[in-house]
Coordinates of C-alpha atoms in Angstrom, one line a residue:
M1 CA -0.1 0.1 0.2
E2 CA 1.4 3.5 -0.9
L3 CA 1.6 6.8 0.9
R4 CA 1.2 9.7 -1.0
N5 CA -0.4 13.1 -0.6
I6 CA -3.3 14.5 -2.7
A7 CA -4.4 17.4 -3.9
L8 CA -8.5 17.6 -2.7
S9 CA -9.3 18.2 -6.1
D10 CA -8.4 14.8 -7.1
L11 CA -10.7 13.0 -4.4
R12 CA -14.2 11.2 -4.9
V13 CA -16.2 9.5 -2.6
A14 CA -16.5 6.1 -3.9
N15 CA -20.4 4.8 -4.0
V16 CA -19.0 1.7 -2.1
N17 CA -18.2 3.5 1.0
V18 CA -20.3 2.4 3.5
R19 CA -21.5 6.1 4.6
H20 CA -22.0 7.1 1.3
S21 CA -25.3 9.1 0.1
R22 CA -25.8 12.7 -1.4
K23 CA -26.8 14.3 1.4
A24 CA -23.1 15.7 3.2
P25 CA -22.4 14.2 6.3
D26 CA -21.8 15.7 9.7
I27 CA -18.4 16.9 10.6
S28 CA -19.6 19.0 13.6
D29 CA -17.3 16.9 16.0
I30 CA -14.1 16.9 13.6
L31 CA -14.3 20.1 12.1
P32 CA -12.6 21.5 15.2
S33 CA -9.7 19.1 14.7
V34 CA -9.3 19.6 11.0
R35 CA -9.1 23.4 11.8
A36 CA -6.6 23.4 14.5
R37 CA -4.2 20.5 13.2
G38 CA -5.3 19.8 9.8
V39 CA -5.9 15.8 8.4
L40 CA -3.9 13.9 10.5
Q41 CA -5.2 10.3 9.6
P42 CA -4.5 8.9 5.9
L43 CA -7.7 8.4 3.9
L44 CA -7.9 5.0 2.1
V45 CA -8.6 5.6 -1.6
R46 CA -8.3 3.7 -4.9
P47 CA -7.2 4.6 -8.3
R48 CA -10.1 5.6 -10.6
G49 CA -9.3 6.8 -14.1
N50 CA -7.3 10.1 -13.4
A51 CA -8.9 10.4 -9.9
F52 CA -9.2 8.5 -6.5
E53 CA -12.1 7.1 -4.7
I54 CA -12.5 7.7 -1.0
V55 CA -12.7 4.3 0.4
A56 CA -12.9 5.3 3.7
G57 CA -12.1 8.5 5.4
R58 CA -15.6 10.5 3.8
R59 CA -15.9 12.6 6.5
R60 CA -12.3 13.9 6.7
F61 CA -12.7 14.7 3.5
F62 CA -15.6 17.1 3.8
A63 CA -14.2 18.7 6.9
A64 CA -10.9 19.2 4.8
S65 CA -12.8 20.8 2.1
K66 CA -15.3 22.8 4.5
V67 CA -12.1 24.5 5.6
A68 CA -10.6 25.0 2.4
E69 CA -13.9 27.4 1.4
E70 CA -13.7 29.4 4.9
Q71 CA -9.9 29.5 4.2
G72 CA -10.6 31.1 0.7
V73 CA -7.8 28.2 -0.6
P74 CA -8.1 26.3 -4.1
T75 CA -8.9 22.8 -3.7
D76 CA -5.8 21.9 -6.2
E77 CA -3.5 23.5 -3.4
V78 CA -5.0 21.5 -0.4
M79 CA -3.0 18.3 0.0
L80 CA -4.2 15.2 2.2
P81 CA -2.6 12.2 3.5
C82 CA -3.6 9.1 1.6
A83 CA -3.2 5.2 1.6
I84 CA -3.6 4.0 -2.0
A85 CA -4.8 1.2 -1.8
A86 CA -4.3 -1.9 -5.0
E87 CA -7.1 -2.0 -7.2
G88 CA -9.5 -4.3 -7.0
G89 CA -12.8 -5.6 -6.3
D90 CA -15.9 -3.7 -4.4
A91 CA -16.0 -6.1 -1.6
D92 CA -12.7 -5.6 -0.7
A93 CA -13.6 -1.5 -0.2
V94 CA -16.6 -2.0 1.4
E95 CA -14.8 -4.3 3.6
A96 CA -12.2 -1.7 4.6
S97 CA -14.6 1.3 4.4
L98 CA -16.3 -0.8 7.1
I99 CA -13.8 -2.0 9.3
E100 CA -12.8 1.9 9.9
N101 CA -16.4 2.7 10.6
V102 CA -17.4 0.0 12.9
A103 CA -14.2 0.8 14.8
R104 CA -15.2 4.4 15.4
A105 CA -17.7 3.9 18.5
P106 CA -18.1 7.0 21.1
M107 CA -15.9 6.7 23.9
D108 CA -17.1 6.7 27.5
E109 CA -16.5 9.0 30.3
L110 CA -13.7 7.0 31.4
Q111 CA -12.1 6.1 28.3
E112 CA -12.0 10.0 27.2
Y113 CA -9.9 10.1 30.7
E114 CA -7.7 7.5 29.6
A115 CA -7.0 9.2 26.6
F116 CA -6.4 12.4 27.7
S117 CA -4.4 11.3 30.3
K118 CA -2.3 9.9 28.1
L119 CA -2.0 13.1 25.9
L120 CA -1.5 15.2 29.1
K121 CA 1.8 12.8 29.8
Q122 CA 3.1 13.6 26.4
G123 CA 3.4 17.1 26.5
R124 CA -0.2 18.1 25.7
S125 CA -1.8 21.4 27.9
V126 CA -5.6 21.5 28.5
P127 CA -6.4 24.1 26.0
D128 CA -4.0 22.0 23.2
I129 CA -6.6 18.6 24.2
A130 CA -9.7 20.8 24.4
R131 CA -9.1 22.3 20.5
T132 CA -8.1 19.4 19.2
F133 CA -11.5 17.3 20.3
G134 CA -13.5 20.2 20.0
Q135 CA -14.6 20.4 23.8
T136 CA -14.7 23.2 26.3
E137 CA -11.4 23.2 28.6
R138 CA -14.2 22.5 31.4
Y139 CA -15.0 19.3 29.9
I140 CA -11.2 18.1 29.8
K141 CA -11.1 19.0 33.4
Q142 CA -13.6 17.3 34.3
R143 CA -12.5 14.1 33.0
L144 CA -9.2 14.3 33.9
A145 CA -10.8 14.9 37.4
L146 CA -11.5 11.2 37.3
A147 CA -8.1 10.3 38.2
S148 CA -9.3 10.1 41.9
L149 CA -11.8 7.8 41.5
H150 CA -11.3 4.4 43.4
S151 CA -10.6 1.5 40.9
A152 CA -13.9 -0.7 42.8
I153 CA -16.0 2.9 41.6
K154 CA -14.6 2.5 38.0
D155 CA -15.4 -0.9 37.8
A156 CA -19.0 -0.7 39.2
Y157 CA -19.5 2.2 35.8
R158 CA -17.9 -0.4 33.3
N159 CA -20.3 -3.1 34.8
G160 CA -23.4 -0.9 34.7
D161 CA -24.0 -0.7 38.1
I162 CA -23.7 3.8 38.4
E163 CA -24.8 6.1 35.4
S164 CA -22.5 8.5 34.3
E165 CA -23.8 11.4 36.6
E166 CA -22.7 9.2 39.6
L167 CA -19.7 8.7 38.3
Q168 CA -18.6 12.3 38.5
L169 CA -19.8 12.8 42.0
L170 CA -18.1 10.2 43.2
A171 CA -14.7 12.3 41.8
T172 CA -15.2 14.7 44.1
A173 CA -15.6 12.3 47.1
T174 CA -12.5 12.4 49.8
R175 CA -10.9 8.6 49.7
S176 CA -12.6 7.9 53.1
Q177 CA -15.9 8.6 51.1
Q178 CA -15.2 6.8 48.7
K179 CA -14.3 3.6 50.6
D180 CA -17.3 3.8 52.5
W181 CA -19.5 3.7 49.2
V182 CA -18.0 0.8 48.0
A183 CA -18.3 -1.1 51.0
A184 CA -22.1 -0.3 50.9
L185 CA -21.8 -1.3 47.5
Q186 CA -20.3 -4.4 48.1
A187 CA -23.0 -5.3 50.5
E188 CA -25.5 -4.8 48.1
S189 CA -24.8 -8.1 47.0
E190 CA -24.3 -10.2 50.2
P191 CA -27.1 -12.7 50.9
D192 CA -29.5 -11.9 53.5
S193 CA -28.2 -8.2 54.0
D194 CA -30.6 -5.5 55.1
A195 CA -27.7 -2.9 54.6
D196 CA -29.5 0.3 52.7
G197 CA -26.8 -0.3 49.9
A198 CA -25.1 2.7 48.3
P199 CA -26.6 5.7 47.7
R200 CA -27.2 6.7 44.0
G201 CA -29.1 9.6 42.4
H202 CA -30.2 12.5 44.1
H203 CA -29.7 10.7 47.3
L204 CA -25.8 10.2 46.7
K205 CA -25.9 14.0 46.0
Q206 CA -27.4 14.4 49.7
W207 CA -24.6 12.1 50.7
L208 CA -21.3 13.6 49.8
F209 CA -22.7 17.1 49.8
G210 CA -25.3 17.5 52.9
A211 CA -24.8 20.0 55.6
E212 CA -21.3 19.7 57.0
Q213 CA -20.8 18.1 60.2
I214 CA -16.8 18.1 61.6
A215 CA -16.7 14.3 63.1
T216 CA -14.0 13.8 65.9
A217 CA -12.3 11.3 63.7
A218 CA -11.0 14.1 61.8
A219 CA -9.2 15.8 64.3
L220 CA -5.4 16.1 64.1
F221 CA -4.6 17.0 67.5
P222 CA -5.8 15.0 71.0
V223 CA -9.5 15.6 71.2
D224 CA -9.4 15.9 75.1
G225 CA -7.4 19.2 74.1
Y226 CA -10.7 20.4 72.9
K227 CA -12.7 22.2 75.5
G228 CA -15.7 22.7 73.8
A229 CA -19.0 20.6 73.7
V230 CA -18.9 17.5 71.6
V231 CA -22.3 16.1 70.1
T232 CA -22.9 12.2 70.0
D233 CA -25.4 10.9 67.3
L234 CA -28.2 8.3 68.7
F235 CA -26.0 5.3 68.7
G236 CA -22.9 6.5 70.1
D237 CA -21.0 5.7 66.8
V238 CA -20.0 8.9 65.8
S239 CA -19.4 12.7 67.6
Y240 CA -19.1 15.7 66.3
F241 CA -17.5 18.9 67.5
A242 CA -20.2 21.4 68.3
D243 CA -17.5 24.5 68.8
V244 CA -16.4 24.6 65.0
E245 CA -14.5 27.9 65.4
A246 CA -12.5 26.0 68.3
F247 CA -12.0 22.7 66.3
W248 CA -10.6 24.7 63.4
A249 CA -8.2 26.5 65.6
L250 CA -6.7 23.4 66.9
Q251 CA -7.2 21.9 63.2
N252 CA -5.1 24.8 61.6
A253 CA -2.5 24.4 64.6
A254 CA -2.0 20.7 63.6
I255 CA -1.9 21.1 60.0
A256 CA 1.0 23.7 60.5
S257 CA 2.7 21.4 62.6
L258 CA 2.3 18.7 59.9
R259 CA 3.3 21.1 57.4
D260 CA 6.8 21.6 59.6
G261 CA 7.3 18.1 60.3
L262 CA 7.4 17.0 56.5
A263 CA 9.5 20.5 55.6
A264 CA 12.0 18.8 58.6
K265 CA 12.3 15.8 55.8
S266 CA 13.3 17.6 52.9
W267 CA 9.5 18.3 51.4
K268 CA 8.7 21.4 49.5
V269 CA 5.0 21.8 51.1
T270 CA 1.7 23.3 50.0
V271 CA -1.0 23.9 52.1
L272 CA -4.3 24.1 49.7
D273 CA -6.4 26.2 50.8
K274 CA -9.4 25.1 52.5
G275 CA -12.4 23.1 50.5
A276 CA -9.7 23.1 47.4
R277 CA -9.0 19.7 45.3
F278 CA -5.5 18.2 44.9
P279 CA -5.4 17.9 41.0
S280 CA -3.3 14.3 41.1
W281 CA -4.3 14.5 37.4
Q282 CA -1.7 17.5 36.9
Y283 CA 1.3 15.9 38.4
D284 CA 3.4 13.2 38.0
E285 CA 4.0 10.4 41.2
V286 CA 7.8 10.8 41.9
P287 CA 10.2 10.0 45.3
L288 CA 11.8 13.2 47.2
E289 CA 15.1 12.5 45.3
D290 CA 13.7 13.3 41.8
G291 CA 12.2 16.6 43.1
G292 CA 8.8 15.5 44.5
E293 CA 6.7 17.5 46.6
A294 CA 3.8 17.0 49.0
F295 CA 0.8 18.9 49.1
I296 CA -2.1 19.1 52.2
E297 CA -5.2 18.8 51.1
V298 CA -7.6 20.1 53.9
R299 CA -11.8 19.6 53.4
T300 CA -14.5 21.8 54.7
N301 CA -15.7 18.6 56.7
G302 CA -12.3 18.9 58.3
E303 CA -10.3 16.0 56.8
V304 CA -6.9 16.4 55.9
E305 CA -5.0 14.0 53.5
A306 CA -1.2 14.9 52.6
H307 CA -0.1 13.7 49.1
Q308 CA 3.4 13.4 49.2
G309 CA 5.7 12.5 45.8
Y310 CA 4.1 14.5 43.5
R311 CA 5.4 17.1 40.5
A312 CA 3.6 19.0 37.9
Y313 CA 3.9 17.9 34.4
G314 CA 6.7 19.0 32.2
E315 CA 8.6 21.0 35.3
T316 CA 12.2 21.3 35.7
R317 CA 14.0 19.7 38.1
K318 CA 16.4 22.6 39.4
D319 CA 18.7 20.2 42.3
A320 CA 18.5 17.1 44.1
K321 CA 15.7 18.8 46.5
G322 CA 13.9 20.2 43.4
E323 CA 14.3 24.2 45.0
E324 CA 15.8 26.9 43.2
P325 CA 19.5 27.5 42.9
E326 CA 21.0 29.6 45.6
G327 CA 21.3 33.3 45.2
A328 CA 18.2 33.3 42.7
P329 CA 15.8 36.2 43.0
P330 CA 11.8 35.6 44.2
S331 CA 9.9 35.1 41.5
A332 CA 7.6 38.3 41.3
R333 CA 3.9 37.7 41.1
S334 CA 2.6 39.0 37.9
E335 CA 0.0 42.1 38.2
L336 CA -1.8 41.1 35.1
T337 CA -3.6 38.0 34.5
K338 CA -2.5 36.1 31.5
A339 CA -5.5 37.5 29.6
A340 CA -5.0 40.6 30.1
E341 CA -1.1 40.3 29.3
N342 CA -2.4 38.7 26.0
Y343 CA -4.9 41.6 25.3
L344 CA -1.7 44.0 25.5
A345 CA 0.7 41.9 23.2
L346 CA -2.1 41.7 20.4
H347 CA -2.9 45.5 20.8
R348 CA 1.1 46.4 21.0
H349 CA 1.9 44.1 18.0
A350 CA -1.4 45.8 16.4
I351 CA -0.1 49.2 16.7
V352 CA 3.6 48.5 15.8
R353 CA 2.7 46.5 12.3
A354 CA 0.6 49.4 11.6
E355 CA 3.6 51.8 12.3
L356 CA 5.3 49.6 10.5
L357 CA 3.5 50.5 7.2
A358 CA 5.1 54.1 6.9
R359 CA 8.7 52.8 7.8
P360 CA 10.0 50.6 5.1
A361 CA 13.6 51.2 6.3
I362 CA 13.1 50.3 10.0
A363 CA 11.1 47.4 9.0
L364 CA 13.8 46.6 6.3
R365 CA 16.4 46.7 9.1
L366 CA 13.9 44.3 11.5
A367 CA 14.1 41.9 8.9
A368 CA 17.4 41.8 8.3
A369 CA 17.4 41.4 12.5
H370 CA 14.6 38.6 11.5
M371 CA 17.3 37.1 9.2
I372 CA 20.5 36.8 10.9
A373 CA 19.2 35.9 14.6
S374 CA 16.2 34.3 13.3
S375 CA 12.9 34.0 15.5
P376 CA 9.9 31.7 16.2
L377 CA 7.9 32.6 13.0
W378 CA 11.0 32.5 10.8
S379 CA 10.9 30.2 8.3
V380 CA 8.4 32.0 6.9
K381 CA 5.0 32.2 8.5
P382 CA 2.4 35.3 10.1
D383 CA 1.5 35.4 13.4
P384 CA -1.1 33.5 14.0
Q385 CA -3.0 36.4 16.4
R386 CA -4.5 33.9 19.1
A387 CA -6.3 35.4 21.7
E388 CA -7.7 33.7 25.3
K389 CA -10.7 35.7 24.9
E390 CA -13.4 35.8 22.1
A391 CA -13.4 40.1 23.3
T392 CA -9.6 40.9 22.7
S393 CA -10.2 38.9 19.3
N394 CA -13.1 41.3 18.3
S395 CA -10.9 44.3 20.3
V396 CA -8.1 43.8 17.8
A397 CA -10.0 43.2 14.8
A398 CA -12.1 46.3 15.0
S399 CA -9.0 48.8 16.3
P400 CA -7.8 51.3 13.5
A401 CA -4.5 49.8 13.5
Q402 CA -5.6 46.0 11.9
A403 CA -7.9 48.2 9.7
A404 CA -4.9 49.9 8.4
L405 CA -2.9 46.9 8.1
D406 CA -5.7 44.5 5.9
A407 CA -6.2 47.6 3.7
E408 CA -2.6 47.8 3.0
R409 CA -2.4 44.3 2.5
D410 CA -5.6 44.2 0.1
A411 CA -3.3 46.7 -2.0
V412 CA -0.3 44.4 -1.7
L413 CA -2.1 41.2 -3.1
E414 CA -3.6 43.5 -6.3
L415 CA 0.2 44.9 -7.0
L416 CA 1.6 41.6 -6.7
R417 CA -1.6 39.8 -8.7
L418 CA -2.0 37.5 -5.5
E419 CA -4.9 35.4 -3.6
K420 CA -4.6 35.2 0.1
S421 CA -2.5 32.4 1.4
Y422 CA -4.1 29.5 3.0
Y423 CA -3.2 31.6 6.3
G424 CA -5.3 34.6 4.8
T425 CA -2.3 36.5 4.3
V426 CA 0.6 37.7 1.5
T427 CA 2.8 35.5 3.4
R428 CA 2.6 32.1 2.0
G429 CA 4.6 29.7 4.6
N430 CA 4.6 26.7 2.7
G431 CA 7.4 27.0 1.2
D432 CA 6.2 26.2 -2.4
A433 CA 9.1 26.9 -4.5
F434 CA 7.4 27.9 -7.8
T435 CA 5.5 30.3 -6.0
G436 CA 8.4 32.0 -4.6
A437 CA 10.0 31.9 -7.8
S438 CA 7.4 33.7 -9.6
L439 CA 7.1 36.5 -7.2
F440 CA 10.9 36.7 -7.5
A441 CA 10.2 37.4 -11.1
R442 CA 7.7 40.3 -10.0
L443 CA 9.5 41.6 -7.9
L444 CA 12.7 42.2 -9.9
A445 CA 10.4 44.4 -12.5
L446 CA 9.0 46.8 -9.2
S447 CA 11.0 49.8 -8.2
D448 CA 12.4 49.8 -4.7
E449 CA 10.5 51.9 -3.4
V450 CA 7.7 49.4 -4.2
V451 CA 9.6 46.8 -3.0
L452 CA 10.3 48.0 0.2
R453 CA 6.5 48.9 0.6
I454 CA 6.2 45.3 0.2
I455 CA 9.0 44.1 2.5
A456 CA 7.3 46.3 5.4
L457 CA 4.0 44.5 4.9
V458 CA 5.5 41.2 4.8
M459 CA 7.4 42.4 7.9
A460 CA 4.4 43.5 9.7
E461 CA 2.7 40.1 9.1
T462 CA 5.7 37.9 10.1
L463 CA 6.1 39.7 13.3
A464 CA 5.8 37.8 16.7
A465 CA 3.2 38.9 19.1
G466 CA 4.3 39.5 22.4
S467 CA 8.1 38.8 20.9
I468 CA 11.0 41.1 22.0
L469 CA 11.6 42.5 18.5
T470 CA 8.2 43.7 18.7
E471 CA 8.9 45.3 21.8
A472 CA 12.2 46.9 20.2
A473 CA 10.3 48.0 16.8
G474 CA 8.0 49.7 19.2
M475 CA 11.1 51.5 20.8
A476 CA 12.4 52.6 17.7
I477 CA 9.5 53.9 16.1
K478 CA 8.1 55.8 18.9
P479 CA 4.1 55.2 18.1
D480 CA 1.5 57.3 18.3
V481 CA -0.4 54.9 20.4
A482 CA -3.7 57.5 21.1
R483 CA -4.1 57.3 16.8
W484 CA -4.4 53.4 16.3
W485 CA -5.7 52.5 20.6
R486 CA -8.2 53.3 22.8
L487 CA -9.0 52.1 26.4
D488 CA -12.0 49.4 25.7
D489 CA -14.0 47.3 28.2
A490 CA -12.6 44.6 26.6
F491 CA -8.9 45.3 28.2
L492 CA -11.0 46.3 31.7
D493 CA -12.9 43.3 31.5
V494 CA -9.5 41.3 32.1
L495 CA -7.9 44.0 34.2
K496 CA -7.9 42.4 38.0
D497 CA -5.5 43.7 39.9
R498 CA -6.6 46.2 42.7
V499 CA -3.7 48.7 42.8
A500 CA -3.6 48.9 38.8
I501 CA -7.5 49.4 38.6
N502 CA -6.9 52.3 41.2
T503 CA -3.9 53.6 39.7
L504 CA -5.4 53.6 36.6
L505 CA -8.8 55.6 37.9
S506 CA -6.5 58.5 39.6
E507 CA -4.3 58.9 36.0
I508 CA -8.0 59.4 34.4
A509 CA -10.1 61.0 37.2
G510 CA -7.8 62.6 39.3
K511 CA -6.3 61.3 42.5
A512 CA -9.3 62.7 44.7
V513 CA -11.7 60.0 43.0
A514 CA -9.3 57.5 42.8
D515 CA -8.9 57.6 47.0
A516 CA -12.6 58.4 47.7
N517 CA -13.3 55.1 46.1
V518 CA -10.1 53.3 46.8
S519 CA -12.4 50.2 49.3
E520 CA -14.9 49.8 45.7
P521 CA -15.1 46.9 44.2
G522 CA -12.8 46.8 40.7
R523 CA -15.9 46.4 39.2
V524 CA -17.3 50.1 40.6
Q525 CA -13.8 51.7 39.9
K526 CA -13.7 50.4 36.3
K527 CA -17.0 51.6 35.9
I528 CA -15.9 55.0 36.6
I529 CA -12.8 54.8 34.0
H530 CA -15.5 53.6 31.2
D531 CA -17.6 56.4 32.4
C532 CA -14.5 58.6 32.0
L533 CA -13.9 57.4 28.5
N534 CA -16.8 58.0 27.0
G535 CA -18.2 60.8 28.7
D536 CA -21.5 58.9 30.5
G537 CA -21.9 61.7 33.0
R538 CA -18.5 62.7 33.5
E539 CA -15.7 64.9 31.6
R540 CA -14.8 62.7 28.7
T541 CA -10.7 62.2 28.5
E542 CA -8.9 62.2 25.9
R543 CA -6.4 60.4 24.1
F544 CA -5.5 58.7 27.1
V545 CA -2.5 55.9 27.0
P546 CA -1.9 53.8 30.1
R547 CA 1.7 52.5 31.0
Y548 CA 0.5 49.5 29.7
M549 CA 0.6 50.9 26.1
T550 CA 3.9 52.7 26.7
F551 CA 7.1 51.9 24.7
P552 CA 8.8 51.1 26.7
I553 CA 6.2 49.3 28.5
G554 CA 5.1 50.6 32.2
L555 CA 3.7 49.2 35.3
Y556 CA 2.0 50.3 38.0
D557 CA 3.0 48.3 41.3
P558 CA 6.9 48.6 41.6
N559 CA 6.4 44.8 43.7
K560 CA 5.3 43.0 40.7
T561 CA 6.0 42.2 36.9
L562 CA 4.7 41.7 33.9
E563 CA 6.1 39.3 31.4
I564 CA 6.7 41.7 28.7
A565 CA 8.5 43.8 31.1
R566 CA 10.8 41.0 32.1
A567 CA 11.5 39.9 28.9
T568 CA 12.3 43.4 27.2
E569 CA 14.4 44.7 30.4
C570 CA 17.5 43.6 29.2
V571 CA 17.1 45.3 26.3
N572 CA 15.3 48.7 26.8
V573 CA 18.5 50.7 27.2
L574 CA 19.6 49.9 23.6
F575 CA 17.0 52.3 22.1
T576 CA 15.8 54.8 24.9

């Protein structure tokens, strides 16, 4: 069987394909994966005249056709991986099609957990897995949380003793609760048993999440050290602390002692917030000598569990104890969320790209720097401008800077007599030698001024968002930021730091207004900022540029940091 890439235009759906019909198939489940990563699994085809018939892989064919249509790519330029079967009878082709389609059964919760867990251990992130399977990150995390389930519970699900909703509920239970539930399940099968059995349905939810009472068995401290009242149940089997505050005072002291004891044994210890679950699926099990850490999980019902010997997937070990090297400065907490930094990176990127259109000499030198020093995007691809939030994507798309770039791109495409590439850009990014040679021939006939204009656009398309070179170009250009960007609700929505919000309010509305609202929630202060920027009941603030959008970038809290500021700190002096 021969493997070959075949153009989409040369493929036809064979009548022998078991899913063949006049109606296009439902491809909603695989379309996100094909958009993100293309067609990875070869189609099974057989020669038919000057084309090829698809024996198995009809849905992949329709998904690739849909993506090509969305992106405006000619079908003769889209290549799909294919396994070419020898010419034979229709029976062999139908059998091959059946084998592929019968094997494609939907996965249940545990099968999805096992599949996602394998991908996670191979270095894939939760967002990557979500994009590949067309699911939300919350959905992926829910499946990965099944790692904490008792093996007997997994067996009960596979045997049909419990439903998927009950499986997910039990994933939230403590280990002791899971053991109790398994014991109750096993008691059901005992002859002449009058036990109530394991709770299911809404009874299971009540059993897990009913009013919390703190049993004396949960205490890490000697119970005789507790001076409050103890309440005993009807049969005297279980007793509870009546004074919850007194319990937690003693329990927290015992937790601190547990933490110190583990630290004395060279463990790096993290005490989780009360009620927070330890996500074991995010960690590898490794011993202390290989950098394993300890995590203390504290439940709201008073139970405490120490998880020893775990290290986050992909975390680099610093030394034999997993500690930072001596003399290393402590890591500063970021002033902004990742979404806020992503917003800034994309808008700063858009501004620099727009300014490059008017400064081809700088663009040419920036291109030379890329050629000499390389970068993540050269050889040679346009920046994908991925936004963490849809509001950020919409904000960038609606900005004057992006509009200027789009208009110039259309003009250059017309100048070069080109259609937009697979990426929707002038930059091809596919290494096609013929296209490169034909463009070179056209460029030879153009003046230096026109060639520099084209270089400026291509440089703008291939400049990496959030990169040091974007920031360096901004410092060289010194753009009029207010011409291209204004502070909008999309950024205010991702701005979470209280110090930054209050200081920003002071710059826009004045220190008196900021001081008068210093204890108000962030949403209240951001509403005042919004009103000032839009003139809603307050004096309108024109052409305001916060420190986040200056070149070089500025911060509002000297005790915190930003990734953009940290990355460019060493090069700022070269441009100021």
